[in-house]
mmCIF file of C-alpha atoms and ligand atoms in Angstrom:
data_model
loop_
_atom_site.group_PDB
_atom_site.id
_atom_site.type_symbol
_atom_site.label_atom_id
_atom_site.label_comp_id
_atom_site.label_asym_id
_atom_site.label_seq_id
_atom_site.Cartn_x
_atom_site.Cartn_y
_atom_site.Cartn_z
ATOM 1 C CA UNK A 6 -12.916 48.822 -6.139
ATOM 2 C CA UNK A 7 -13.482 45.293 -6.402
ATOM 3 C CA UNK A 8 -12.788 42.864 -3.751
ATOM 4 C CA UNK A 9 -10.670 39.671 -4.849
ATOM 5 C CA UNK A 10 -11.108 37.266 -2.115
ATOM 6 C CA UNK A 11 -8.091 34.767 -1.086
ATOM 7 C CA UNK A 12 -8.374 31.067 -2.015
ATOM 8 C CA UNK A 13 -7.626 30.108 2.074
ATOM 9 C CA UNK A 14 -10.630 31.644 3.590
ATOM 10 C CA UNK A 15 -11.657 31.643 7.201
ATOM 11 C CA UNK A 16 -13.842 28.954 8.608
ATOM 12 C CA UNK A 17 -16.854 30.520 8.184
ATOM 13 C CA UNK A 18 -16.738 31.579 4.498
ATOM 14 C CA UNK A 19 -17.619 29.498 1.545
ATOM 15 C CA UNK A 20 -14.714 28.592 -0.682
ATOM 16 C CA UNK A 21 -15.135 30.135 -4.048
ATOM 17 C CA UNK A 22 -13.794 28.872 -7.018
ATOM 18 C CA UNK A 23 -10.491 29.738 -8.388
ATOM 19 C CA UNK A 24 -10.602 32.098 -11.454
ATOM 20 C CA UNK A 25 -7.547 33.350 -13.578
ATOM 21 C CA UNK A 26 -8.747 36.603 -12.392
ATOM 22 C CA UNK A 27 -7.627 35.574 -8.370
ATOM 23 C CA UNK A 28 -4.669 34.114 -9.825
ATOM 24 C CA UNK A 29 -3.763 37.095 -11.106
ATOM 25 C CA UNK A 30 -4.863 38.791 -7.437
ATOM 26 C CA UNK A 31 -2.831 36.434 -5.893
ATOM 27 C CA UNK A 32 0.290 37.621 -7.956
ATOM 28 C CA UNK A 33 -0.767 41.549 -6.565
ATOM 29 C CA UNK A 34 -0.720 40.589 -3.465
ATOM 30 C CA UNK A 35 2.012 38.477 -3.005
ATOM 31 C CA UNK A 36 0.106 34.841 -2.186
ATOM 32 C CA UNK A 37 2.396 32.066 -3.025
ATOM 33 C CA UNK A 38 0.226 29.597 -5.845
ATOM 34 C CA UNK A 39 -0.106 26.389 -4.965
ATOM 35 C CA UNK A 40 -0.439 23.554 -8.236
ATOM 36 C CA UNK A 41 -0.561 20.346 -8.083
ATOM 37 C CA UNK A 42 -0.624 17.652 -11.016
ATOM 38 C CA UNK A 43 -3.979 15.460 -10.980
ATOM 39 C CA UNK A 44 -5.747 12.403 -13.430
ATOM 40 C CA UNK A 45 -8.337 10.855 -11.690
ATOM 41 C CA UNK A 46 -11.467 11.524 -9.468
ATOM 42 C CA UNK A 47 -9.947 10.843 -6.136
ATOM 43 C CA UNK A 48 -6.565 12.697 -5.755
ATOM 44 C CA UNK A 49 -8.755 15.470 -7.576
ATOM 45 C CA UNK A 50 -11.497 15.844 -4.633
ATOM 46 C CA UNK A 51 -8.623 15.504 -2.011
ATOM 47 C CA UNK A 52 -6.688 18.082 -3.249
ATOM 48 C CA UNK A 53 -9.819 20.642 -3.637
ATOM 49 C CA UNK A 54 -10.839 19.524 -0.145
ATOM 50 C CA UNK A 55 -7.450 20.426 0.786
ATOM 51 C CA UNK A 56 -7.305 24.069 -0.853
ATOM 52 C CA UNK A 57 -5.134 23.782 -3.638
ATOM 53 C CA UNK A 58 -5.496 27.098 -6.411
ATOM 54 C CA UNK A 59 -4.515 24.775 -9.502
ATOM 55 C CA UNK A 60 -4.708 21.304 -10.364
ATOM 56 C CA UNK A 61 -3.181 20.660 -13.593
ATOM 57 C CA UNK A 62 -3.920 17.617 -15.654
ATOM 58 C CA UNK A 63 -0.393 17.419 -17.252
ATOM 59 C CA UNK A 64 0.488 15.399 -19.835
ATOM 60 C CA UNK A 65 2.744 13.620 -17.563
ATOM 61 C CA UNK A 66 -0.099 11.192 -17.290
ATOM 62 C CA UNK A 67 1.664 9.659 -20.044
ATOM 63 C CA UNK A 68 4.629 8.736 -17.824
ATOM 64 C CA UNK A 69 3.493 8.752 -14.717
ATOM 65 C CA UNK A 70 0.093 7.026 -15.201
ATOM 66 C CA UNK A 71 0.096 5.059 -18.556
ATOM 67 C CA UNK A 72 3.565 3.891 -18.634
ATOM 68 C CA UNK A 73 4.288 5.508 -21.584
ATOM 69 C CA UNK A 74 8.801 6.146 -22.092
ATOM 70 C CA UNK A 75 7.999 9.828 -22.810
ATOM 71 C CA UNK A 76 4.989 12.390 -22.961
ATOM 72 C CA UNK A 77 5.285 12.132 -26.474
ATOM 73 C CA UNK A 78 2.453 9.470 -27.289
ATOM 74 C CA UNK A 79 -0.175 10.567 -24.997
ATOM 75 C CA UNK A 80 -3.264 11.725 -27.475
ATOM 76 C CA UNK A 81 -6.279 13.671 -27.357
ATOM 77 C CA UNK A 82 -8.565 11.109 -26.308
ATOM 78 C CA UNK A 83 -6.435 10.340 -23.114
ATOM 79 C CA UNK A 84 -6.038 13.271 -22.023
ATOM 80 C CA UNK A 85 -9.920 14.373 -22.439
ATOM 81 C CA UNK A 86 -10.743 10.945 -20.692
ATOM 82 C CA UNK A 87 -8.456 11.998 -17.597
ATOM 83 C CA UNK A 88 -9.767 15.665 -17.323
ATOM 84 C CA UNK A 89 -13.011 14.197 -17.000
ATOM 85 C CA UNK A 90 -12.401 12.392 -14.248
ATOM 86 C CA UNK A 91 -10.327 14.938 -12.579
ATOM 87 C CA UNK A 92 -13.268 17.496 -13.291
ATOM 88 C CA UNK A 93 -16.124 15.327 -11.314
ATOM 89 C CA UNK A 94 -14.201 15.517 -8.371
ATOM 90 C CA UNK A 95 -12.498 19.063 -7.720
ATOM 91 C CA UNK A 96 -15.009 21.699 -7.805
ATOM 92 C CA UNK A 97 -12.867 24.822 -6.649
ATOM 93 C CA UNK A 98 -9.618 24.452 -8.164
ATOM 94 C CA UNK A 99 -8.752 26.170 -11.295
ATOM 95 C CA UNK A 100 -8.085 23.507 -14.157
ATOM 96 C CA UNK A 101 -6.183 23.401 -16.462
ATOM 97 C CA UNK A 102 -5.810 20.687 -19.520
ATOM 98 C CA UNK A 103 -2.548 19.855 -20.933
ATOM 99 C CA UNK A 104 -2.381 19.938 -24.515
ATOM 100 C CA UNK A 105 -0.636 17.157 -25.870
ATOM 101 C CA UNK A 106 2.099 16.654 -28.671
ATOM 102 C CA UNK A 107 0.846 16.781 -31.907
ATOM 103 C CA UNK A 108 -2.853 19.081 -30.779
ATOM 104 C CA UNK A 109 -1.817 22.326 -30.953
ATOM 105 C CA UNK A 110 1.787 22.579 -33.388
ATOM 106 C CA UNK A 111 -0.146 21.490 -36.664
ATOM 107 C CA UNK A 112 -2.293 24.529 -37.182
ATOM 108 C CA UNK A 113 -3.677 27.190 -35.361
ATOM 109 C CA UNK A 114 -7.711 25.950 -36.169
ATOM 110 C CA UNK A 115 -6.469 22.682 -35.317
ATOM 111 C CA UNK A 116 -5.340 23.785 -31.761
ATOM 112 C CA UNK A 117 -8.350 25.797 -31.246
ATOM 113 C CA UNK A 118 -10.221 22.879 -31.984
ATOM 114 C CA UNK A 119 -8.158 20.693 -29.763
ATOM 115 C CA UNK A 120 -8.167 23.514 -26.665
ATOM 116 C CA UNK A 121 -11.914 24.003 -26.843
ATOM 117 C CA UNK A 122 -12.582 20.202 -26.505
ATOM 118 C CA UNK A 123 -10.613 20.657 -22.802
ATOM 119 C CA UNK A 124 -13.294 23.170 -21.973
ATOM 120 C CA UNK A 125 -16.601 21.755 -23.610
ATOM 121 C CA UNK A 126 -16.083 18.108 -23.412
ATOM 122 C CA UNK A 127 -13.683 17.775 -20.257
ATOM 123 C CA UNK A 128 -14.848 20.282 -18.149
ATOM 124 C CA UNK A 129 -11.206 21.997 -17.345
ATOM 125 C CA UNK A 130 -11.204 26.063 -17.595
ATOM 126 C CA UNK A 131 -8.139 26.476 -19.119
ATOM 127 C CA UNK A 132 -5.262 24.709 -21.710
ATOM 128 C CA UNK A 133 -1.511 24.691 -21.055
ATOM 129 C CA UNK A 134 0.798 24.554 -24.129
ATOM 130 C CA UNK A 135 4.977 24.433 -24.108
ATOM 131 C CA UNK A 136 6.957 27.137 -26.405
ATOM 132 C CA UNK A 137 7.770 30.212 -26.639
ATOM 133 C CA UNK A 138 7.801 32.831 -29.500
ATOM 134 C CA UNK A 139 7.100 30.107 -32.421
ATOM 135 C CA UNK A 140 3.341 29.739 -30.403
ATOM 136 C CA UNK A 141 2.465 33.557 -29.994
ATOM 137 C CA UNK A 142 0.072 33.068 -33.042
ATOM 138 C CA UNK A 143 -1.418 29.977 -31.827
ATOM 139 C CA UNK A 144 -1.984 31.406 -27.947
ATOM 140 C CA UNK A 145 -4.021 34.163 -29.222
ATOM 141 C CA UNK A 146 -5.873 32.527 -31.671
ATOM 142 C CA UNK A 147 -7.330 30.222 -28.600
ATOM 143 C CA UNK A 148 -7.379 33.135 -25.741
ATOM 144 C CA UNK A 149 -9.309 34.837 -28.715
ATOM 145 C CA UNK A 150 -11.470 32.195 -28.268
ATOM 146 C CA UNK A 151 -12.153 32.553 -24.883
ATOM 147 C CA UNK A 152 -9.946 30.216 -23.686
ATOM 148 C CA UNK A 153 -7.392 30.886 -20.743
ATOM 149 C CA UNK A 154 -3.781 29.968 -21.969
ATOM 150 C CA UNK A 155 -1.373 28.570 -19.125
ATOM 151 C CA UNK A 156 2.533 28.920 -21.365
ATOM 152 C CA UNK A 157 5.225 26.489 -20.723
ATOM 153 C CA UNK A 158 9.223 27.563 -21.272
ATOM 154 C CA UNK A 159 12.512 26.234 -19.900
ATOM 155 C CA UNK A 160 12.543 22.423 -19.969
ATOM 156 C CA UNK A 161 9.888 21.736 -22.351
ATOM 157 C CA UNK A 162 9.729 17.417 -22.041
ATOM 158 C CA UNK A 163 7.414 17.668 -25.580
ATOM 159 C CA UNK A 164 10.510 18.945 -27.081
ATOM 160 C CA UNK A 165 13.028 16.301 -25.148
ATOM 161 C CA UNK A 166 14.692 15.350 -28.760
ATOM 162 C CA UNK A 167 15.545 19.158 -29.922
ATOM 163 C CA UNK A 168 16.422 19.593 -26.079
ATOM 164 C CA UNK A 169 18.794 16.162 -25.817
ATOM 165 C CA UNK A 170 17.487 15.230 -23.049
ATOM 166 C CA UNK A 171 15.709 16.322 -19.250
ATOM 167 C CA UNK A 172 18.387 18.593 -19.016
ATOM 168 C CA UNK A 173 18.239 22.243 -16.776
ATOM 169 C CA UNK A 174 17.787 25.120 -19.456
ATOM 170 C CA UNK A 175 18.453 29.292 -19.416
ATOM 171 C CA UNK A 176 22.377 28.606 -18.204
ATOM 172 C CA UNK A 177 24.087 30.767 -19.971
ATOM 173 C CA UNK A 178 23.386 34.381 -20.438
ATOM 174 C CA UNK A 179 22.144 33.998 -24.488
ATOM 175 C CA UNK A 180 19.428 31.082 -23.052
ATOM 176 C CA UNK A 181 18.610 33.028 -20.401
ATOM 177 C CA UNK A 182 17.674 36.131 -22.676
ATOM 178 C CA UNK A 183 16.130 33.979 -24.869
ATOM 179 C CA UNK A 184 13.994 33.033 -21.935
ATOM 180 C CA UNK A 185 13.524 35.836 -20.839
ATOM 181 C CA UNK A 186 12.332 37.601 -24.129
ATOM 182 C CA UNK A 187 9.612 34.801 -24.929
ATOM 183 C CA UNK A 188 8.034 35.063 -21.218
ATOM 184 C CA UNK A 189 7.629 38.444 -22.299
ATOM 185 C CA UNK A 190 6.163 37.233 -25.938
ATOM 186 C CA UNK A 191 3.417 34.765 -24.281
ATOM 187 C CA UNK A 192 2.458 37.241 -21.997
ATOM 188 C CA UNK A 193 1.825 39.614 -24.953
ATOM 189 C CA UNK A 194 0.155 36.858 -26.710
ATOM 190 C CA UNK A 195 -2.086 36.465 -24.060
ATOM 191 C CA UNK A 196 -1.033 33.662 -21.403
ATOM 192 C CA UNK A 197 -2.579 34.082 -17.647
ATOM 193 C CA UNK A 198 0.755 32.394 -16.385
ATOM 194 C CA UNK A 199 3.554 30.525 -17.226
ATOM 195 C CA UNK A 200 4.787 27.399 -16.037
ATOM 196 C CA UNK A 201 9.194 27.604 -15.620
ATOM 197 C CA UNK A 202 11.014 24.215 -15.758
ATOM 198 C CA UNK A 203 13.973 23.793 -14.530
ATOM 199 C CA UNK A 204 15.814 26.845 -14.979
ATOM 200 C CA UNK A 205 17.965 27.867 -12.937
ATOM 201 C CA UNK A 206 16.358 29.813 -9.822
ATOM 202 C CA UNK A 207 17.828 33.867 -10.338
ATOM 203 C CA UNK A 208 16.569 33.543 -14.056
ATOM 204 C CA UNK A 209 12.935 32.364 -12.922
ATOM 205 C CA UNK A 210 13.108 35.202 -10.186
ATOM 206 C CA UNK A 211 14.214 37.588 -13.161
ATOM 207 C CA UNK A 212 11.525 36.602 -15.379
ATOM 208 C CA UNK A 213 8.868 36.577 -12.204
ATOM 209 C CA UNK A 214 9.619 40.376 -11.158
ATOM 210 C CA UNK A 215 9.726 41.448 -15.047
ATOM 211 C CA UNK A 216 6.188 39.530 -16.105
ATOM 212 C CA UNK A 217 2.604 40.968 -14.991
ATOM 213 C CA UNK A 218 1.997 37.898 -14.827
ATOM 214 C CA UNK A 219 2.245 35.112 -12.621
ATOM 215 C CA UNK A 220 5.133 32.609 -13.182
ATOM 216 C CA UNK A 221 4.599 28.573 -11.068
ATOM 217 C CA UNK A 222 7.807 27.179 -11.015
ATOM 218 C CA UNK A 223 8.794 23.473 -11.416
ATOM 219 C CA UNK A 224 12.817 22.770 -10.525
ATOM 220 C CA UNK A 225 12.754 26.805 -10.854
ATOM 221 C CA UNK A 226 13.915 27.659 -7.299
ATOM 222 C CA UNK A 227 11.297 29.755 -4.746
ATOM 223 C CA UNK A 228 11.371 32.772 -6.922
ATOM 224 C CA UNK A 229 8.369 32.197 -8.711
ATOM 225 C CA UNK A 230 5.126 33.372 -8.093
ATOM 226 C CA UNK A 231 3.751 29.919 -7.483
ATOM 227 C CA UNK A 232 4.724 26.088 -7.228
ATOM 228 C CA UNK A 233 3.898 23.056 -9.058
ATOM 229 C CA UNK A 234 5.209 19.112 -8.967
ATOM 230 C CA UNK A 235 4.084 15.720 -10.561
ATOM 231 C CA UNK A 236 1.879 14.266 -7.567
ATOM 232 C CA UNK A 237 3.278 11.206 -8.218
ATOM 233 C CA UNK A 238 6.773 12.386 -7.444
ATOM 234 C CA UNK A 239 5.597 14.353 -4.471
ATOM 235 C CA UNK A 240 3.450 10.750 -3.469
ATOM 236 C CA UNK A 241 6.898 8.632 -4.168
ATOM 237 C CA UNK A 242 4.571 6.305 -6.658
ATOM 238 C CA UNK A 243 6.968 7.064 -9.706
ATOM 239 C CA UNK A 244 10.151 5.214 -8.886
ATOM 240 C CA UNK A 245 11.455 4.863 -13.057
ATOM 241 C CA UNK A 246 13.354 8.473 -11.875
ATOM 242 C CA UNK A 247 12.923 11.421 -9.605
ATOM 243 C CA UNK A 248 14.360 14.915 -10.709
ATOM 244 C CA UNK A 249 16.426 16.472 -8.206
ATOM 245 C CA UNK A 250 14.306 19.394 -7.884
ATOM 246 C CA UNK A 251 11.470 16.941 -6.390
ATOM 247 C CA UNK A 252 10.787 17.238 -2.697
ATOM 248 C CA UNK A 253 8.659 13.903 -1.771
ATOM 249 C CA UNK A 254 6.549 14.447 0.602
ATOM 250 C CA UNK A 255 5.760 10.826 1.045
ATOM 251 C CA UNK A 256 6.815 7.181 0.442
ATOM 252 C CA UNK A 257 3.378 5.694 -0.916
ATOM 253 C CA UNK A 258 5.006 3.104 -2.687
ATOM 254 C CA UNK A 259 6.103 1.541 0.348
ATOM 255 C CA UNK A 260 2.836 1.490 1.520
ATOM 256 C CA UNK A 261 1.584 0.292 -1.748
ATOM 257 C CA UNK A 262 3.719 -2.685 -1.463
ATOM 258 C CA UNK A 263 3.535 -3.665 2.076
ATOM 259 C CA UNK A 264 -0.288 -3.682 1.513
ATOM 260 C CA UNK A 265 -0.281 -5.595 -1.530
ATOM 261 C CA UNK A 266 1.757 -8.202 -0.139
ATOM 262 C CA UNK A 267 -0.027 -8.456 3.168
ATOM 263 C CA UNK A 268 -3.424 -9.042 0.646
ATOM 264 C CA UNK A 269 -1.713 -11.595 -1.544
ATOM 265 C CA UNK A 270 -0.633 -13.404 1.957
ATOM 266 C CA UNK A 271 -3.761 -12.504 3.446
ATOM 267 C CA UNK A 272 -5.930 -14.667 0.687
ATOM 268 C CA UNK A 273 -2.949 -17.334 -0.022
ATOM 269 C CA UNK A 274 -3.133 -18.304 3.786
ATOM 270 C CA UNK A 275 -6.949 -17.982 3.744
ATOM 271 C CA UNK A 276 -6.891 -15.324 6.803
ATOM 272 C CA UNK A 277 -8.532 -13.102 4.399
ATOM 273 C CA UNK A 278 -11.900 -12.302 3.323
ATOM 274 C CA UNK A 279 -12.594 -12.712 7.500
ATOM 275 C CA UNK A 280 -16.224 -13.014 9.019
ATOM 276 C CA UNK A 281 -16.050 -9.209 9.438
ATOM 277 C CA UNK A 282 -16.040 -8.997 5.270
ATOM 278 C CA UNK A 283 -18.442 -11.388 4.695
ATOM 279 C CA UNK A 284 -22.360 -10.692 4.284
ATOM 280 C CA UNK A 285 -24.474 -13.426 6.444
ATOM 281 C CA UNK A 286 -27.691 -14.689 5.577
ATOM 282 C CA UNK A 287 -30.287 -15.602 8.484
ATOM 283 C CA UNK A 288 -30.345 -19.511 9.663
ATOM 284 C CA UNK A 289 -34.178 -19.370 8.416
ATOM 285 C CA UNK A 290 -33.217 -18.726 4.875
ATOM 286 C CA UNK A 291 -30.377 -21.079 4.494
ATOM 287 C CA UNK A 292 -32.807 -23.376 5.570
ATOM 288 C CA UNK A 293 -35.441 -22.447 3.136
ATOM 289 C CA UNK A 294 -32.885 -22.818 0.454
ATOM 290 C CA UNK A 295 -31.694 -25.979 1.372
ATOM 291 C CA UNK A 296 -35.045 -27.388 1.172
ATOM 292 C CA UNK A 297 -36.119 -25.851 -2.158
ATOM 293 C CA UNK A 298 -32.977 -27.444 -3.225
ATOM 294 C CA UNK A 299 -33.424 -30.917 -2.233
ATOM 295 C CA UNK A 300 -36.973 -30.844 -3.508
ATOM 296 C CA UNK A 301 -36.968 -29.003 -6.924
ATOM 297 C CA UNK A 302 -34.001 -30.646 -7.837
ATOM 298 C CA UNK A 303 -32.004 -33.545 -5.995
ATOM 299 C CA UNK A 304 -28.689 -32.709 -8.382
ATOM 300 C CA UNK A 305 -28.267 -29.907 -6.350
ATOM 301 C CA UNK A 306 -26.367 -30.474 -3.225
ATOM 302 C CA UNK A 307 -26.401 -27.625 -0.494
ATOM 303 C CA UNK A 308 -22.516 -27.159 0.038
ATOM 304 C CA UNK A 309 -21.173 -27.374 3.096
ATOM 305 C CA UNK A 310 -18.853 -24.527 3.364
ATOM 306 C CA UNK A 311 -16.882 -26.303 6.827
ATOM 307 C CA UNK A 312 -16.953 -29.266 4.311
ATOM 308 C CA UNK A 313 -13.560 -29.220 1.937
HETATM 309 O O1 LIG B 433 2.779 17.525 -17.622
HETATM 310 C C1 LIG B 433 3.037 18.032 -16.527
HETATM 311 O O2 LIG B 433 2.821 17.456 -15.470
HETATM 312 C C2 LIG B 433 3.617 19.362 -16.536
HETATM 313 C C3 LIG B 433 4.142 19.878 -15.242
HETATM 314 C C4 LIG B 433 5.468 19.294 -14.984
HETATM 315 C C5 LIG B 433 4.184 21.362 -15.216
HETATM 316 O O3 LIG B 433 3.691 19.977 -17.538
#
């Protein structure tokens, strides 16, 4: 039998990196998945540091990053540039690219186009896509491929004008079949796992217990398999709105603030850059200069910084 080991090891062992096959493991054996969102080099290398199993470069960027009113708009090209980043500094995480509107619905050689460029040119080792039944063909075209598929169902923001809005889905018993019977259809098509939105939390538990495989919930209670949030809201850097089912785990953007306007007083008042940020340069060269100065060319007047 072979031995899966557990993303948290012991001080003395090596991390490994994260496959789909130890996500999987980790369903087996009951070890909560932790996800985070991620779109640049930094937050990327702290959360690998930090042991996270996923970091997902959602499509969120477009909101949360580019200022965009939706996730609608948010392209190819932006989303390849961001996984890039995000790739250069988390070397243990599994990753997974966000397909964005428009790269995978047109048709299915276009999507396997789109998801391969996540894996050759962006370095992520896996695509996430939103639907259910209507993207069975598509999914296995690209797992086909060779390409892990991470499924999206519940609140699906690409879909926020069929949907009317960020509103909870599954309520009622036909939704909740619904839901229940594409879960079922991506994990036939092929998906690894499956992202639930904001559904309500004894549906995602349903689905969880019925699928093979695992299920990270977002707004989708603590039945799921694993967890997942926008780091911005868990930061408190997106203030335009925070879903209820957001826990923030800090209040950056008070920190943000307070620093920038300590910096803006700081070089208004002249109390910043201090000695302590300023490079020196030896009395023998300042003297050197000053001389070269007043001999190659008397135009040039050696400025007298106490001088104003
Ligand atoms: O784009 C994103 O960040 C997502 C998560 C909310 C799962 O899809």
């Amino acid at each position: 039998m072979s031995v899966i080991q557990s993303t948290t090891p012991n001080s003395t062992e090596e991390r490994k990196k994260v496959t789909t096959r130890l996500i999987q493991a980790m369903k087996t054996r009951h070890e909560p998945i932790s996800m985070l969102t991620a779109y640049d080099y930094p937050t990327a290398l702290m959360m690998d540091q930090m042991g996270m199993d996923i970091i997902l470069v959602g499509d969120s960027l477009g909101m949360v990053v580019l200022g965009y009113d939706s996730t609608l708009p948010v392209t190819m090209n932006e989303m390849i540039h961001h996984c890039k980043a995000v790739a250069r500094g988390a070397k243990y995480a599994l990753l997974v690219g966000d397909m964005p509107f428009m790269s995978y619905q047109v048709s299915t050689s276009e999507a396997v186009r789109n998801a391969g460029r996540f894996l050759q040119e962006a370095g992520m080792n896996a695509v996430k896509l939103e639907g259910g039944s209507e993207r069975a063909e598509t999914i296995r075209a690209i797992v086909n491929t060779g390409i892990p598929v991470m499924g999206h169902l519940g609140l699906t923001p690409q879909s926020i004008h069929q949907l009317g809005g960020y509103r909870t889905q599954g309520r009622d018993a036909d939704a909740a079949y619904t839901l229940l019977e594409n879960a079922q259809v991506l994990q036939e098509a092929g998906c690894f796992s499956i992202v639930l939105e904001s559904i309500p939390g004894r549906l995602a538990e349903l689905v969880s217990l019925r699928l093979e495989i695992p299920t990270i919930g977002i707004g989708a209670g603590a039945g799921c398999d694993g967890q997942v949030l926008v780091t911005h809201d868990l930061l408190g850097i997106f203030e335009r709105f925070t879903p209820k089912f957001v826990k923030r785990y800090a209040n950056l953007s008070t920190e943000m603030r307070k620093a920038f306007s300590e910096y803006i007083a700081g070089v208004k008042s002249k109390t910043f850059p201090g000695a302590e940020h300023t490079v020196d340069m030896s009395e023998d060269e300042w003297k050197c200069l000053e001389e070269r100065l007043t001999q190659e060319s008397p135009r040039f007047i050696v400025h007298d910084p106490s001088v104003r």
